[in-house]
Every structure is written in C-alpha cells, then in structure tokens.
C-alpha cells in the first residue's frame, strides 16, 4: 500500500478550536468532542481501468452539523488531524473531485457518514469510498461508420450532454440516472437507446449497422455485459467483516479507535513519534525511550490526540521498532499485530505485539 487513498484549508476552512480532545473522560454537555477522520485504507496499488486511483490527500472533505452549517470544507490532506466540535450529530463526506455535469475520463469516488459526537469523546470516522458516478463507452464498428459517414453521436442526461466522436476512445461519465444515445444524421435526431445507470456501473455499448429483426432504423445495438465493470474494480477502502484479521484487512488508526477491545489484530499507521508520558509525546529526534512509539494516519502528524500509542515489550520487536536505535524509522509506515486497549499513556493504544511488517 502506498500513500494514496488506505480521508480544508485550500478551499475553505470554517473551524475554530474549542479545546484539546483527550483531556476529558466524558463531561458536561458543553464540553467539546473530536472527530478523527480517515479512510478505510491509507494507500493502494490498485488500478481501475488501467489508471491509478486518486490520491486521498486531494479528496474534498466536508463536515456539516445537523442544521446544515459547514464546520469544515477543504482538501483532506490539509485538514486538521482532529476536528474539535460541539457534541451533536454531524455528516462527514468526501469526494475525489467536483462533478456536476457529464465529463470524459472523470470517475468520482466518495462516501458520506452520519456520526454522533459525545462530550469529551473522540469519534473515529472511517470513510469507505467507492465510485459514485457511472460511465459509458461506445465501441463503433466499421459498418456503422460506412452507413452513417456524416452522423454525429450524442450521449445525453438531465445534467448535460457529450458529443461522442467516431474515433473517441475515452469513457464518458455521468451522474447515476437516465442516459440516452442520440444519432443525428443531418436530417433528424433519433434516440437509439436509453439506459438507467447506477453508481459504479460501467457500460460498454457496441454499435453496428445492418438490417435484421433486432435492428432499429438500421442500427444494431449490443450491450457488452461481459465488460460491465463491477464495484470491486472501483472500491477504495472497502470494508470487511474480517477487519484486522490480516495485513490486507488491517485497521487504520481511525478504525483502531473504534475497535477498542479487539485482540490479536493488525493495525497500521506511520511512526511519527515516541517518548510518551501521560501529558506529552515527542515528535522530533533524538528520542530517549525504547519502550513506546506512536502511529498516526499521516506521516506529518504532530498531535498526540490524533495518534495511537504502541507499547514495545522487551524483545526483537522493540529492538527493531524503537526510535532510539532506529531514528530512521520515523515517518515509515508499519503494520503491527496486537491488542487494542482504551488507554495507553492517555490515548488509544496497542499492546502485546506479536508481529510487525514494514510497508
């Protein structure tokens, strides 16, 4: 997994820190709570249609309260490590790009979740992004070109239309809903077909010209169902009932905070510091303690409350992972296997490590 998409200031950030999370264990209703937002996976080598999946640092993150007021909007990569806010209900959404009208080569990925924030508590929000628009590609046979040399093809939806040239090889993307293919031969426009597309659906349509009972106006249409790409080709951070069971299903830092009590599970994150105490954490070398490190969703994290702590018991794992002997481990992504506990040095922790693997 490389740093992409294993969840802003660039657009707009409407966010006022109210207090530090982790200083309270419950409290009055006016005590702030925290949102810790991440993707179900922080990086992928997966390819979709031969193209790399988008970098999650570029995803547009939006957090709104129950009244619809935007608490935060901007790039995920520029977002605060934790968003401190009043107790209440919030909608957390992320999309890979803006998409309001049909476009070529423009898959859009996203997810949205509603969460409840309690006073003095940190809520881990894990977004599992899939493709949320649909695509159409035409495969135009030579006999169609011969029969309609001056024809023009148009893909139309309620949000707009795209001219599909005879030599076009790109995929046209639309919001889910009705999409029609229109043929204009100069004299009139004929709707060849209309399909109702759902999110993630990728439709390939073969067009040819001929005369048979299956043709309509001399045009034969064959929907290539064997090339209707399914959701698994487009899933970013899909959830799994086997969460934490192996490296491929490892919990992110955000998921670990939501799975306290899970034993003998895999967790991954970036090593960002160590030298823990009940009130602080060091993020810069030199380090003095070999007994602990902290992991975060992002390698540039400098906020203890956005991390999980890791106990390094005496043995080979401590010898390999500690930052005193290996300061070059700082910033590296690591997978560890152990037990998730509610608190180790004041934050969610992992203890009893039995295995580790480097990214």
CSV table of C-alpha atoms in Angstrom, one decimal:
chain,number,residue,atom,x,y,z
A,1,UNK,CA,0.0,0.0,0.0
A,2,UNK,CA,1.5,3.4,-1.0
A,3,UNK,CA,0.3,6.7,0.4
A,4,UNK,CA,-2.9,7.4,-1.5
A,5,UNK,CA,-6.4,6.6,-0.8
A,6,UNK,CA,-5.8,3.3,2.9
A,7,UNK,CA,-9.5,10.8,4.2
A,8,UNK,CA,-9.6,22.4,4.1
A,9,UNK,CA,-8.0,24.9,4.0
A,10,UNK,CA,-7.3,25.0,0.2
A,11,UNK,CA,-11.0,25.7,-0.5
A,12,UNK,CA,-12.4,26.9,2.8
A,13,UNK,CA,-11.9,26.0,6.4
A,14,UNK,CA,-14.5,27.2,8.8
A,15,UNK,CA,-13.2,25.7,12.1
A,16,UNK,CA,-12.4,27.2,15.5
A,17,UNK,CA,-10.5,25.0,18.0
A,18,UNK,CA,-12.6,24.8,21.2
A,19,UNK,CA,-10.2,22.7,23.4
A,20,UNK,CA,-7.9,19.7,23.1
A,21,UNK,CA,-9.6,16.3,22.9
A,22,UNK,CA,-8.4,13.6,25.2
A,23,UNK,CA,-8.4,15.9,28.2
A,24,UNK,CA,-11.9,14.8,29.3
A,25,UNK,CA,-13.4,11.4,30.0
A,26,UNK,CA,-17.0,12.4,29.4
A,27,UNK,CA,-18.2,15.6,30.9
A,28,UNK,CA,-20.8,18.4,30.8
A,29,UNK,CA,-22.9,18.7,27.6
A,30,UNK,CA,-20.9,21.8,26.6
A,31,UNK,CA,-17.6,20.0,26.7
A,32,UNK,CA,-16.3,19.7,23.1
A,33,UNK,CA,-15.7,16.3,21.4
A,34,UNK,CA,-13.4,15.3,18.5
A,35,UNK,CA,-13.7,13.8,15.0
A,36,UNK,CA,-10.8,11.7,13.8
A,37,UNK,CA,-11.4,11.1,10.1
A,38,UNK,CA,-9.6,8.5,8.0
A,39,UNK,CA,-10.1,6.2,5.0
A,40,UNK,CA,-10.6,2.5,5.4
A,41,UNK,CA,-7.2,2.2,3.8
A,42,UNK,CA,-4.4,4.7,3.6
A,43,UNK,CA,-3.0,3.7,0.2
A,44,UNK,CA,-3.4,1.3,-2.7
A,45,UNK,CA,-1.6,-0.1,-5.6
A,46,UNK,CA,-4.9,-1.0,-7.2
A,47,UNK,CA,-5.6,0.2,-10.7
A,48,UNK,CA,-9.1,1.0,-12.1
A,49,UNK,CA,-9.4,0.7,-15.9
A,50,UNK,CA,-5.6,0.9,-16.1
A,51,UNK,CA,-5.4,4.2,-14.3
A,52,UNK,CA,-4.2,4.9,-10.8
A,53,UNK,CA,-6.8,5.6,-8.2
A,54,UNK,CA,-6.8,9.2,-6.9
A,55,UNK,CA,-4.7,10.5,-4.1
A,56,UNK,CA,-6.8,10.8,-1.0
A,57,UNK,CA,-4.9,13.9,0.1
A,58,UNK,CA,-6.7,15.6,-2.7
A,59,UNK,CA,-10.2,14.4,-1.7
A,60,UNK,CA,-12.6,17.3,-0.8
A,61,UNK,CA,-13.7,16.7,2.8
A,62,UNK,CA,-16.9,18.3,4.1
A,63,UNK,CA,-18.2,18.2,7.7
A,64,UNK,CA,-21.7,19.7,8.4
A,65,UNK,CA,-23.7,19.8,11.6
A,66,UNK,CA,-27.4,18.8,11.9
A,67,UNK,CA,-28.5,22.3,10.8
A,68,UNK,CA,-26.5,22.0,7.6
A,69,UNK,CA,-23.9,24.5,8.7
A,70,UNK,CA,-20.4,23.6,7.3
A,71,UNK,CA,-17.9,23.1,10.0
A,72,UNK,CA,-15.1,22.3,7.6
A,73,UNK,CA,-14.6,22.1,3.8
A,74,UNK,CA,-11.3,21.6,2.0
A,75,UNK,CA,-8.7,19.0,1.0
A,76,UNK,CA,-8.3,16.0,3.3
A,77,UNK,CA,-4.5,16.4,3.1
A,78,UNK,CA,-4.8,19.9,4.5
A,79,UNK,CA,-7.3,19.0,7.2
A,80,UNK,CA,-6.5,19.2,10.9
A,81,UNK,CA,-5.5,15.9,12.5
A,82,UNK,CA,-8.6,16.1,14.6
A,83,UNK,CA,-11.7,18.4,14.2
A,84,UNK,CA,-12.8,19.7,17.6
A,85,UNK,CA,-16.5,20.5,17.8
A,86,UNK,CA,-19.6,20.7,20.0
A,87,UNK,CA,-21.4,17.5,20.9
A,88,UNK,CA,-24.1,16.6,18.3
A,89,UNK,CA,-24.8,14.9,15.0
A,90,UNK,CA,-22.5,15.5,12.0
A,91,UNK,CA,-22.4,14.5,8.4
A,92,UNK,CA,-18.8,13.7,7.2
A,93,UNK,CA,-18.4,13.4,3.4
A,94,UNK,CA,-15.5,13.1,1.0
A,95,UNK,CA,-15.4,13.2,-2.8
A,96,UNK,CA,-12.4,12.8,-5.1
A,97,UNK,CA,-13.4,15.7,-7.4
A,98,UNK,CA,-16.3,18.0,-8.1
A,99,UNK,CA,-18.7,16.5,-10.6
A,100,UNK,CA,-21.8,18.5,-11.7
A,101,UNK,CA,-22.0,17.7,-15.5
A,102,UNK,CA,-21.0,14.9,-17.9
A,103,UNK,CA,-17.3,14.7,-18.5
A,104,UNK,CA,-14.8,12.4,-20.2
A,105,UNK,CA,-12.4,10.3,-18.1
A,106,UNK,CA,-13.8,11.7,-14.8
A,107,UNK,CA,-14.6,8.9,-12.3
A,108,UNK,CA,-15.7,10.3,-9.0
A,109,UNK,CA,-15.2,8.5,-5.7
A,110,UNK,CA,-16.8,9.3,-2.4
A,111,UNK,CA,-18.6,8.3,0.8
A,112,UNK,CA,-20.7,10.0,3.4
A,113,UNK,CA,-21.4,9.0,7.0
A,114,UNK,CA,-23.5,10.5,9.8
A,115,UNK,CA,-21.9,10.3,13.3
A,116,UNK,CA,-22.8,11.4,16.8
A,117,UNK,CA,-20.1,13.3,18.8
A,118,UNK,CA,-20.3,13.0,22.6
A,119,UNK,CA,-18.9,15.4,25.1
A,120,UNK,CA,-15.2,14.8,25.7
A,121,UNK,CA,-15.0,11.8,23.4
A,122,UNK,CA,-13.1,11.2,20.2
A,123,UNK,CA,-15.1,9.6,17.4
A,124,UNK,CA,-13.3,7.7,14.7
A,125,UNK,CA,-14.9,8.2,11.3
A,126,UNK,CA,-13.8,5.7,8.6
A,127,UNK,CA,-14.8,6.5,5.0
A,128,UNK,CA,-15.1,3.7,2.6
A,129,UNK,CA,-15.0,5.3,-0.8
A,130,UNK,CA,-16.4,3.8,-4.0
A,131,UNK,CA,-17.1,5.2,-7.4
A,132,UNK,CA,-20.3,7.2,-7.1
A,133,UNK,CA,-20.9,8.1,-10.8
A,134,UNK,CA,-21.3,5.9,-13.9
A,135,UNK,CA,-19.5,5.5,-17.2
A,136,UNK,CA,-20.4,4.8,-20.8
A,137,UNK,CA,-18.0,3.8,-23.6
A,138,UNK,CA,-19.0,3.2,-27.2
A,139,UNK,CA,-17.4,0.6,-29.5
A,140,UNK,CA,-18.3,1.7,-33.0
A,141,UNK,CA,-18.0,-0.9,-35.8
A,142,UNK,CA,-16.6,-0.1,-39.2
A,143,UNK,CA,-20.0,-0.8,-40.9
A,144,UNK,CA,-21.6,1.8,-38.8
A,145,UNK,CA,-19.1,4.4,-40.0
A,146,UNK,CA,-19.8,3.4,-43.6
A,147,UNK,CA,-23.5,3.6,-43.2
A,148,UNK,CA,-23.5,7.0,-41.3
A,149,UNK,CA,-20.4,8.8,-42.5
A,150,UNK,CA,-21.9,12.2,-41.6
A,151,UNK,CA,-23.6,11.1,-38.5
A,152,UNK,CA,-23.0,12.5,-35.0
A,153,UNK,CA,-23.5,10.7,-31.7
A,154,UNK,CA,-24.6,12.4,-28.6
A,155,UNK,CA,-24.8,11.0,-25.0
A,156,UNK,CA,-27.4,12.9,-23.1
A,157,UNK,CA,-28.5,13.1,-19.5
A,158,UNK,CA,-30.5,15.6,-17.4
A,159,UNK,CA,-27.3,17.2,-16.4
A,160,UNK,CA,-25.9,17.8,-19.9
A,161,UNK,CA,-24.6,16.0,-22.9
A,162,UNK,CA,-21.3,14.9,-24.6
A,163,UNK,CA,-20.5,14.6,-28.3
A,164,UNK,CA,-19.1,11.1,-28.9
A,165,UNK,CA,-16.9,11.2,-32.0
A,166,UNK,CA,-16.4,8.1,-34.1
A,167,UNK,CA,-12.7,8.0,-33.1
A,168,UNK,CA,-13.4,8.6,-29.4
A,169,UNK,CA,-11.8,6.1,-27.1
A,170,UNK,CA,-12.4,7.7,-23.7
A,171,UNK,CA,-15.2,6.8,-21.2
A,172,UNK,CA,-18.0,9.3,-20.7
A,173,UNK,CA,-19.0,9.8,-17.1
A,174,UNK,CA,-22.5,10.7,-15.8
A,175,UNK,CA,-24.3,11.0,-12.5
A,176,UNK,CA,-26.5,8.0,-11.8
A,177,UNK,CA,-29.7,8.1,-13.7
A,178,UNK,CA,-31.1,8.0,-17.3
A,179,UNK,CA,-28.6,8.3,-20.2
A,180,UNK,CA,-29.6,8.3,-23.8
A,181,UNK,CA,-27.6,7.8,-27.0
A,182,UNK,CA,-28.8,10.0,-29.9
A,183,UNK,CA,-27.8,9.7,-33.5
A,184,UNK,CA,-28.1,12.8,-35.7
A,185,UNK,CA,-27.6,12.1,-39.5
A,186,UNK,CA,-28.2,15.7,-40.5
A,187,UNK,CA,-32.0,15.3,-41.3
A,188,UNK,CA,-33.2,14.3,-37.8
A,189,UNK,CA,-32.2,13.1,-34.4
A,190,UNK,CA,-33.0,9.5,-33.4
A,191,UNK,CA,-32.7,8.2,-29.9
A,192,UNK,CA,-31.1,4.8,-30.3
A,193,UNK,CA,-31.4,3.7,-26.7
A,194,UNK,CA,-31.9,4.9,-23.1
A,195,UNK,CA,-30.3,3.2,-20.1
A,196,UNK,CA,-30.8,3.9,-16.4
A,197,UNK,CA,-27.3,3.7,-14.9
A,198,UNK,CA,-26.4,3.2,-11.3
A,199,UNK,CA,-23.4,4.3,-9.3
A,200,UNK,CA,-20.3,2.2,-10.2
A,201,UNK,CA,-21.9,0.9,-13.4
A,202,UNK,CA,-19.6,1.0,-16.4
A,203,UNK,CA,-21.5,0.3,-19.7
A,204,UNK,CA,-19.8,-0.6,-22.9
A,205,UNK,CA,-22.1,-0.5,-26.0
A,206,UNK,CA,-21.2,-1.9,-29.4
A,207,UNK,CA,-22.8,-0.1,-32.4
A,208,UNK,CA,-23.1,-1.6,-35.8
A,209,UNK,CA,-25.3,-1.0,-38.9
A,210,UNK,CA,-27.3,-3.8,-40.6
A,211,UNK,CA,-30.8,-5.0,-41.4
A,212,UNK,CA,-32.5,-7.6,-39.2
A,213,UNK,CA,-35.3,-8.0,-36.8
A,214,UNK,CA,-33.1,-6.9,-34.0
A,215,UNK,CA,-32.2,-3.6,-35.6
A,216,UNK,CA,-33.8,-0.3,-35.1
A,217,UNK,CA,-33.7,2.1,-38.0
A,218,UNK,CA,-30.8,0.0,-39.5
A,219,UNK,CA,-28.7,0.3,-36.3
A,220,UNK,CA,-27.8,-2.7,-34.3
A,221,UNK,CA,-27.1,-2.2,-30.6
A,222,UNK,CA,-25.3,-4.8,-28.5
A,223,UNK,CA,-24.7,-4.1,-24.8
A,224,UNK,CA,-21.4,-5.8,-23.9
A,225,UNK,CA,-22.4,-7.2,-20.5
A,226,UNK,CA,-19.1,-9.0,-20.0
A,227,UNK,CA,-17.5,-5.6,-19.8
A,228,UNK,CA,-19.8,-4.1,-17.3
A,229,UNK,CA,-17.2,-3.4,-14.7
A,230,UNK,CA,-18.3,-4.3,-11.2
A,231,UNK,CA,-17.8,-2.4,-7.9
A,232,UNK,CA,-14.7,-4.3,-6.8
A,233,UNK,CA,-12.7,-2.7,-9.6
A,234,UNK,CA,-13.5,0.7,-8.1
A,235,UNK,CA,-13.7,0.2,-4.4
A,236,UNK,CA,-11.4,2.5,-2.3
A,237,UNK,CA,-11.1,1.3,1.2
A,238,UNK,CA,-13.9,-1.2,1.1
A,239,UNK,CA,-15.0,-2.6,4.4
A,240,UNK,CA,-14.5,-6.2,5.5
A,241,UNK,CA,-16.1,-8.4,8.1
A,242,UNK,CA,-12.5,-9.7,8.7
A,243,UNK,CA,-11.2,-6.3,9.8
A,244,UNK,CA,-7.8,-6.7,11.4
A,245,UNK,CA,-7.5,-10.4,10.6
A,246,UNK,CA,-4.5,-10.0,8.4
A,247,UNK,CA,-2.3,-7.3,6.8
A,248,UNK,CA,-4.7,-6.8,3.8
A,249,UNK,CA,-7.6,-6.0,6.3
A,250,UNK,CA,-5.5,-4.1,8.8
A,251,UNK,CA,-7.2,-1.5,10.9
A,252,UNK,CA,-6.2,2.1,10.2
A,253,UNK,CA,-5.5,4.5,13.2
A,254,UNK,CA,-9.1,5.7,13.0
A,255,UNK,CA,-10.5,2.2,12.9
A,256,UNK,CA,-8.4,1.2,15.8
A,257,UNK,CA,-10.0,3.9,17.9
A,258,UNK,CA,-13.4,2.5,17.0
A,259,UNK,CA,-12.4,-1.2,17.8
A,260,UNK,CA,-11.2,-0.9,21.4
A,261,UNK,CA,-11.0,-4.4,22.9
A,262,UNK,CA,-10.1,-6.2,19.7
A,263,UNK,CA,-7.4,-8.8,20.4
A,264,UNK,CA,-4.6,-10.1,18.2
A,265,UNK,CA,-5.5,-7.8,15.3
A,266,UNK,CA,-3.4,-6.0,12.7
A,267,UNK,CA,-3.2,-2.2,12.8
A,268,UNK,CA,-1.2,0.1,10.5
A,269,UNK,CA,0.0,3.7,10.5
A,270,UNK,CA,3.0,5.9,10.2
A,271,UNK,CA,5.6,6.1,13.0
A,272,UNK,CA,5.5,9.8,14.0
A,273,UNK,CA,7.0,9.9,17.5
A,274,UNK,CA,7.7,8.3,20.9
A,275,UNK,CA,8.9,9.2,24.4
A,276,UNK,CA,5.3,9.1,25.7
A,277,UNK,CA,4.2,10.4,29.0
A,278,UNK,CA,0.7,10.9,30.4
A,279,UNK,CA,0.7,14.5,29.1
A,280,UNK,CA,3.0,14.7,26.1
A,281,UNK,CA,4.7,12.9,23.2
A,282,UNK,CA,7.9,13.8,21.3
A,283,UNK,CA,7.7,14.0,17.5
A,284,UNK,CA,11.3,15.1,16.9
A,285,UNK,CA,14.6,13.2,17.4
A,286,UNK,CA,16.7,12.5,19.4
A,287,UNK,CA,14.5,10.0,21.3
A,288,UNK,CA,15.2,8.6,24.8
A,289,UNK,CA,12.7,5.8,25.3
A,290,UNK,CA,12.8,2.4,23.6
A,291,UNK,CA,9.5,1.2,25.2
A,292,UNK,CA,7.0,3.0,23.0
A,293,UNK,CA,6.2,4.7,19.7
A,294,UNK,CA,3.1,6.4,18.3
A,295,UNK,CA,1.3,5.8,15.0
A,296,UNK,CA,-0.8,8.3,13.0
A,297,UNK,CA,-2.8,8.3,9.8
A,298,UNK,CA,-0.5,10.9,8.2
A,299,UNK,CA,3.3,10.9,8.4
A,300,UNK,CA,3.3,14.7,9.2
A,301,UNK,CA,1.1,14.4,12.3
A,302,UNK,CA,2.2,16.4,15.3
A,303,UNK,CA,-0.8,16.0,17.6
A,304,UNK,CA,-0.8,13.3,20.3
A,305,UNK,CA,-4.6,13.1,20.3
A,306,UNK,CA,-4.6,12.1,16.7
A,307,UNK,CA,-2.3,9.1,17.3
A,308,UNK,CA,-2.5,5.7,18.8
A,309,UNK,CA,0.3,4.6,21.2
A,310,UNK,CA,2.2,1.4,20.8
A,311,UNK,CA,3.9,-0.5,23.7
A,312,UNK,CA,7.2,-2.1,22.7
A,313,UNK,CA,7.8,-5.0,25.1
A,314,UNK,CA,11.3,-6.3,25.5
A,315,UNK,CA,12.4,-8.5,22.6
A,316,UNK,CA,13.0,-8.4,18.9
A,317,UNK,CA,10.1,-6.1,18.1
A,318,UNK,CA,11.3,-3.5,20.5
A,319,UNK,CA,14.8,-3.9,19.1
A,320,UNK,CA,13.6,-3.3,15.6
A,321,UNK,CA,11.0,-0.6,16.0
A,322,UNK,CA,12.3,1.7,18.7
A,323,UNK,CA,13.4,5.2,17.7
A,324,UNK,CA,16.4,5.4,19.9
A,325,UNK,CA,18.3,2.8,18.0
A,326,UNK,CA,16.5,3.4,14.7
A,327,UNK,CA,15.7,7.1,14.2
A,328,UNK,CA,15.3,6.4,10.5
A,329,UNK,CA,12.1,4.6,11.4
A,330,UNK,CA,10.4,8.0,11.9
A,331,UNK,CA,7.9,8.6,9.1
A,332,UNK,CA,7.8,4.9,7.9
A,333,UNK,CA,4.6,3.0,7.6
A,334,UNK,CA,4.4,-0.1,9.6
A,335,UNK,CA,1.8,-2.9,10.3
A,336,UNK,CA,1.7,-4.3,13.8
A,337,UNK,CA,-0.3,-7.1,15.4
A,338,UNK,CA,-1.5,-6.8,18.9
A,339,UNK,CA,-4.4,-6.0,21.3
A,340,UNK,CA,-6.2,-2.6,21.1
A,341,UNK,CA,-6.7,-1.0,24.5
A,342,UNK,CA,-8.7,2.0,25.5
A,343,UNK,CA,-5.8,3.9,27.0
A,344,UNK,CA,-2.0,3.7,27.0
A,345,UNK,CA,-0.4,6.9,28.1
A,346,UNK,CA,-3.8,8.7,27.8
A,347,UNK,CA,-4.7,7.7,24.2
A,348,UNK,CA,-6.0,4.6,22.4
A,349,UNK,CA,-3.1,2.1,22.4
A,350,UNK,CA,-1.9,-1.3,21.0
A,351,UNK,CA,-0.2,-3.7,23.5
A,352,UNK,CA,1.0,-7.2,23.4
A,353,UNK,CA,2.7,-7.0,20.0
A,354,UNK,CA,3.3,-10.4,18.4
A,355,UNK,CA,4.3,-9.5,14.8
A,356,UNK,CA,5.2,-6.5,12.6
A,357,UNK,CA,5.7,-5.8,9.0
A,358,UNK,CA,7.1,-2.8,7.1
A,359,UNK,CA,5.1,-1.3,4.3
